[in-house]
CSV table of C-alpha atoms in Angstrom, one decimal:
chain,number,residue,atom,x,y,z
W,24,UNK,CA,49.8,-142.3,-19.0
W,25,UNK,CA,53.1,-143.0,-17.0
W,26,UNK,CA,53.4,-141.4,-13.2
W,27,UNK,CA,54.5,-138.1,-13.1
W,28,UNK,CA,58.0,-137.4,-12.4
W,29,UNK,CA,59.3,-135.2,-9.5
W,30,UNK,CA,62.0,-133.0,-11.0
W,31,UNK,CA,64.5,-131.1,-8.8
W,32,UNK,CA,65.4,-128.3,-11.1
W,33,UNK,CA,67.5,-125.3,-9.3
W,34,UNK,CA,70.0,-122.8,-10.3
W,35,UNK,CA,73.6,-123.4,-8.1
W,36,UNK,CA,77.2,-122.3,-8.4
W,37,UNK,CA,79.8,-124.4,-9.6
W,38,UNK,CA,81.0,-125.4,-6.4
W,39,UNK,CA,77.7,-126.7,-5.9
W,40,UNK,CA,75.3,-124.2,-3.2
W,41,UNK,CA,71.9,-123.3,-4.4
W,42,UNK,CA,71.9,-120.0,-1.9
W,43,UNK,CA,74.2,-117.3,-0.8
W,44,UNK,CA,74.7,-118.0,3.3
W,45,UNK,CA,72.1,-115.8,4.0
W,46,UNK,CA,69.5,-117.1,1.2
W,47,UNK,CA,70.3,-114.4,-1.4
W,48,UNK,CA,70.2,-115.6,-4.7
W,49,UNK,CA,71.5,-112.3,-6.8
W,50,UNK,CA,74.8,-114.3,-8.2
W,51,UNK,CA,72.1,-116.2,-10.7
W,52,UNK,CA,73.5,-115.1,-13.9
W,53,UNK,CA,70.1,-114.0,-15.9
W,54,UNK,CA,70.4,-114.9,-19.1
W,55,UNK,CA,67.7,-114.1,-22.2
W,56,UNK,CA,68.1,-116.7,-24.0
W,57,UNK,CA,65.9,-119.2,-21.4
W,58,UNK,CA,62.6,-119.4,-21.8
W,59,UNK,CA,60.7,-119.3,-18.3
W,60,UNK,CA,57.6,-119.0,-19.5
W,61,UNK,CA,58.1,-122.6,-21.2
W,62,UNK,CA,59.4,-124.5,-18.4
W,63,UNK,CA,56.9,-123.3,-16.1
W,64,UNK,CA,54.3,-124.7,-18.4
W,65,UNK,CA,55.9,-128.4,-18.0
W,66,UNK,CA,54.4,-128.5,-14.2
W,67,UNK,CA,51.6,-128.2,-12.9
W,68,UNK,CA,52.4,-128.7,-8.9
W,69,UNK,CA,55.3,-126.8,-7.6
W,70,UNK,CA,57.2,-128.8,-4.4
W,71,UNK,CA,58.9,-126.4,-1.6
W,72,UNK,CA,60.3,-125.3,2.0
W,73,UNK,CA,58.7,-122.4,3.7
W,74,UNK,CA,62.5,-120.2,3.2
W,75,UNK,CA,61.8,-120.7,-1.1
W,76,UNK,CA,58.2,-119.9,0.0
W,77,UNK,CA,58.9,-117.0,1.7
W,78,UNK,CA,61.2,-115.8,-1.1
W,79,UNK,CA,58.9,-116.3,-4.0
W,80,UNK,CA,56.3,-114.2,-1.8
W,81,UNK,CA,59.0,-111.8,-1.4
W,82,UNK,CA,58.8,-110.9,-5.3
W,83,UNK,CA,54.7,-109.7,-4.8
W,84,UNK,CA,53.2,-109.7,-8.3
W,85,UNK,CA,56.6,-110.5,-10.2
W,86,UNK,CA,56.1,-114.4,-8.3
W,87,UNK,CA,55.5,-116.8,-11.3
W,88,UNK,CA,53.9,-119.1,-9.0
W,89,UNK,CA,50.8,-117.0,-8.3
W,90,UNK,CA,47.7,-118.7,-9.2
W,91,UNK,CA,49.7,-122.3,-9.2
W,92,UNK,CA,48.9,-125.7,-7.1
W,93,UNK,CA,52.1,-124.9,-4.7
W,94,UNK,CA,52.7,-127.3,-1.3
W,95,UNK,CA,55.3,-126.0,1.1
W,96,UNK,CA,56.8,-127.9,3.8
W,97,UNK,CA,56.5,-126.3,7.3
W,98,UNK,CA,55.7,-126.7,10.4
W,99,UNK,CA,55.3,-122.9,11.2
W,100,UNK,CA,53.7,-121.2,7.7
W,101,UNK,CA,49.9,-120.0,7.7
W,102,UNK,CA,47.5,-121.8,5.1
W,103,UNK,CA,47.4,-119.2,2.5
W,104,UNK,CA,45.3,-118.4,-1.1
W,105,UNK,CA,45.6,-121.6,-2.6
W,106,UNK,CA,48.4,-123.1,-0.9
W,107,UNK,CA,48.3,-126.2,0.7
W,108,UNK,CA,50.8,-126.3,3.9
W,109,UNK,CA,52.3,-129.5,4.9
W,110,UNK,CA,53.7,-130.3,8.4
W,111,UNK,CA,55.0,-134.2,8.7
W,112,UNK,CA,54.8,-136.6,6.2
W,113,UNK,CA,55.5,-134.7,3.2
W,114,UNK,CA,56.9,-137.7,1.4
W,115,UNK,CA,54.0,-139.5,1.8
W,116,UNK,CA,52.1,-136.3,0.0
W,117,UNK,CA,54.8,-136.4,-2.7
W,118,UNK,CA,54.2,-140.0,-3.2
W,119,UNK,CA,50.4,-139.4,-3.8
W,120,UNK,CA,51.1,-136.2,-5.9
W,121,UNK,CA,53.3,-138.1,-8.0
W,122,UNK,CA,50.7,-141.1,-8.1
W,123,UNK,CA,48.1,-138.2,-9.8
W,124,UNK,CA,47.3,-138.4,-13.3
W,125,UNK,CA,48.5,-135.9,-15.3
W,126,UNK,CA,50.5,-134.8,-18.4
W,127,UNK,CA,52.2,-132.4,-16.4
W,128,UNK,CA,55.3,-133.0,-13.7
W,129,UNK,CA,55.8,-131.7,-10.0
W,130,UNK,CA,58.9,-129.2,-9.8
W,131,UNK,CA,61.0,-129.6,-6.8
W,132,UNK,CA,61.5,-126.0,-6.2
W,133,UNK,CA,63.9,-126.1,-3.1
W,134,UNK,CA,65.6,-126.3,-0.6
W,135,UNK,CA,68.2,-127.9,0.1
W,136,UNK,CA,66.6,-130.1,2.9
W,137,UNK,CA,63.9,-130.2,1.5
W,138,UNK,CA,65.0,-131.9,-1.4
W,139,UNK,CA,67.4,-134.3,0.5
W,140,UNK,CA,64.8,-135.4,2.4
W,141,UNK,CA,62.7,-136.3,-0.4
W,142,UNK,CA,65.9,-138.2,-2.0
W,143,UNK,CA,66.4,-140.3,0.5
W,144,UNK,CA,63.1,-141.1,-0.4
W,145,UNK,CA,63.5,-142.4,-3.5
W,146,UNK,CA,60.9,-139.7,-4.7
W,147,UNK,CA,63.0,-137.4,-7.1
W,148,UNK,CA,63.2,-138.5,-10.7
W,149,UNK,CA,65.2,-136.0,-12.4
W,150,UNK,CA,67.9,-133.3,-11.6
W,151,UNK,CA,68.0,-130.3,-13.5
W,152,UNK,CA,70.7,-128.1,-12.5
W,153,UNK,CA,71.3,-124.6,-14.3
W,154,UNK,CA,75.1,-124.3,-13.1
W,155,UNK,CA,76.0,-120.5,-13.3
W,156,UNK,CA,79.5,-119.5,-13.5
W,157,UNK,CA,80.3,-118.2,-10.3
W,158,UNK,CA,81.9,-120.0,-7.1
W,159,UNK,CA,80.2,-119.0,-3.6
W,160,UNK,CA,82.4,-121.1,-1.5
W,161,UNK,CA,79.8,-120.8,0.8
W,162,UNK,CA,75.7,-121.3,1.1
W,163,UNK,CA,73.4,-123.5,1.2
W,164,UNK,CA,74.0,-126.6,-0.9
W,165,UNK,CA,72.8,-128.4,-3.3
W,166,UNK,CA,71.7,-131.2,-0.7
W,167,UNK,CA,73.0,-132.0,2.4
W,168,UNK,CA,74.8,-134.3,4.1
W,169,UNK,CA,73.3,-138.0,3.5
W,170,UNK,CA,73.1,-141.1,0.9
W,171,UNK,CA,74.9,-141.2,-2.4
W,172,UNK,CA,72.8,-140.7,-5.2
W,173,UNK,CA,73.8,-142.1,-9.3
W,174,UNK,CA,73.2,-140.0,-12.0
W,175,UNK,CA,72.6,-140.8,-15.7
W,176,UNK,CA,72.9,-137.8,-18.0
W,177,UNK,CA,69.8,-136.9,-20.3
W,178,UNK,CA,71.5,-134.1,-22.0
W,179,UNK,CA,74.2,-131.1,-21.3
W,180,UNK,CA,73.5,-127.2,-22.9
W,181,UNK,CA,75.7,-124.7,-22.5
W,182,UNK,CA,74.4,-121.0,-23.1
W,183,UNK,CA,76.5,-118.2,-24.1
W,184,UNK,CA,76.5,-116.7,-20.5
W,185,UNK,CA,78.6,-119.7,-19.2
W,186,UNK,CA,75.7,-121.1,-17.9
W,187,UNK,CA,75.4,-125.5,-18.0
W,188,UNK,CA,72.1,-126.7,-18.3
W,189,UNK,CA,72.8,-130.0,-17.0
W,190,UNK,CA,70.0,-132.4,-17.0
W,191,UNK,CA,70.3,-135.8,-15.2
W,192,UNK,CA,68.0,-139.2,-14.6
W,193,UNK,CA,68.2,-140.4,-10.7
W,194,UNK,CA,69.6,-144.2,-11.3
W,195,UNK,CA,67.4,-146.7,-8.6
């Protein structure tokens, strides 16, 4: 069994923000045709910041997470119903998540530094972006500021709402 892959998959605009400025997230195009319930099954440990957190809480009994293994970065958030809180040294728990046998991956859920932060790193594996066609011009991006990162393309879809399912390999 090979070590599980941390996979960044998120929904952004074209011009590359994964959140309206003030977090919304009601310019995601919904479209039918993608099967949640399917890529939820391909993780079992779901990777976050408390602001996704707080979000997916947001949504009560509608959060898909409920009932799953979720860790949130923070240094304010409450331990909670089977969340696991971590305050400094989350790439070292990433590293030891990742290190866990299992068939299953660890989704990087968000956000934005978050997920640089665990980039420069060298702890994300995969990029999955679901690029919706709509332009913000403004957000919160896809990552920050920091390191360039090379990309090998696994595979491209594009659905009949405009969306691009883009998946990509992080090059070492």
């Amino acid at each position: 069994m090979s070590m599980r892959r941390l996979r960044y998959n998120v929904a952004c605009s074209l011009d590359g923000f994964i959140a309206d400025p003030d977090g919304g997230y009601d310019w995601i195009v919904d479209d039918k045709s993608i099967d949640f319930d399917a890529l939820y099954a391909q993780f079992d440990t779901f990777v976050m910041g408390r602001k996704t957190w707080e979000v997916m809480q947001a949504m009560g009994d509608a959060n898909p997470l409920r009932c799953k293994r979720v860790i949130v970065a923070s240094r304010t958030l409450a331990e909670g119903d089977g969340l696991t809180v971590v305050r400094d040294g989350i790439e070292h728990v990433v590293a030891t998540l990742k290190a866990e046998r299992s068939d299953r991956d660890i989704w990087l859920f968000g956000g934005s530094q978050l997920a640089g932060a665990l980039f420069a790193a060298g702890l994300v594996d995969r990029v999955e972006t679901a690029v919706m066609p709509v332009m913000l011009t403004r957000g919160i991006p896809l990552l920050p500021a920091g390191a360039q990162c090379r990309l090998a393309l696994v595979s491209a879809q594009s659905l009949t709402s405009g969306i691009q399912m883009l998946v990509y390999d992080v090059q070492s």
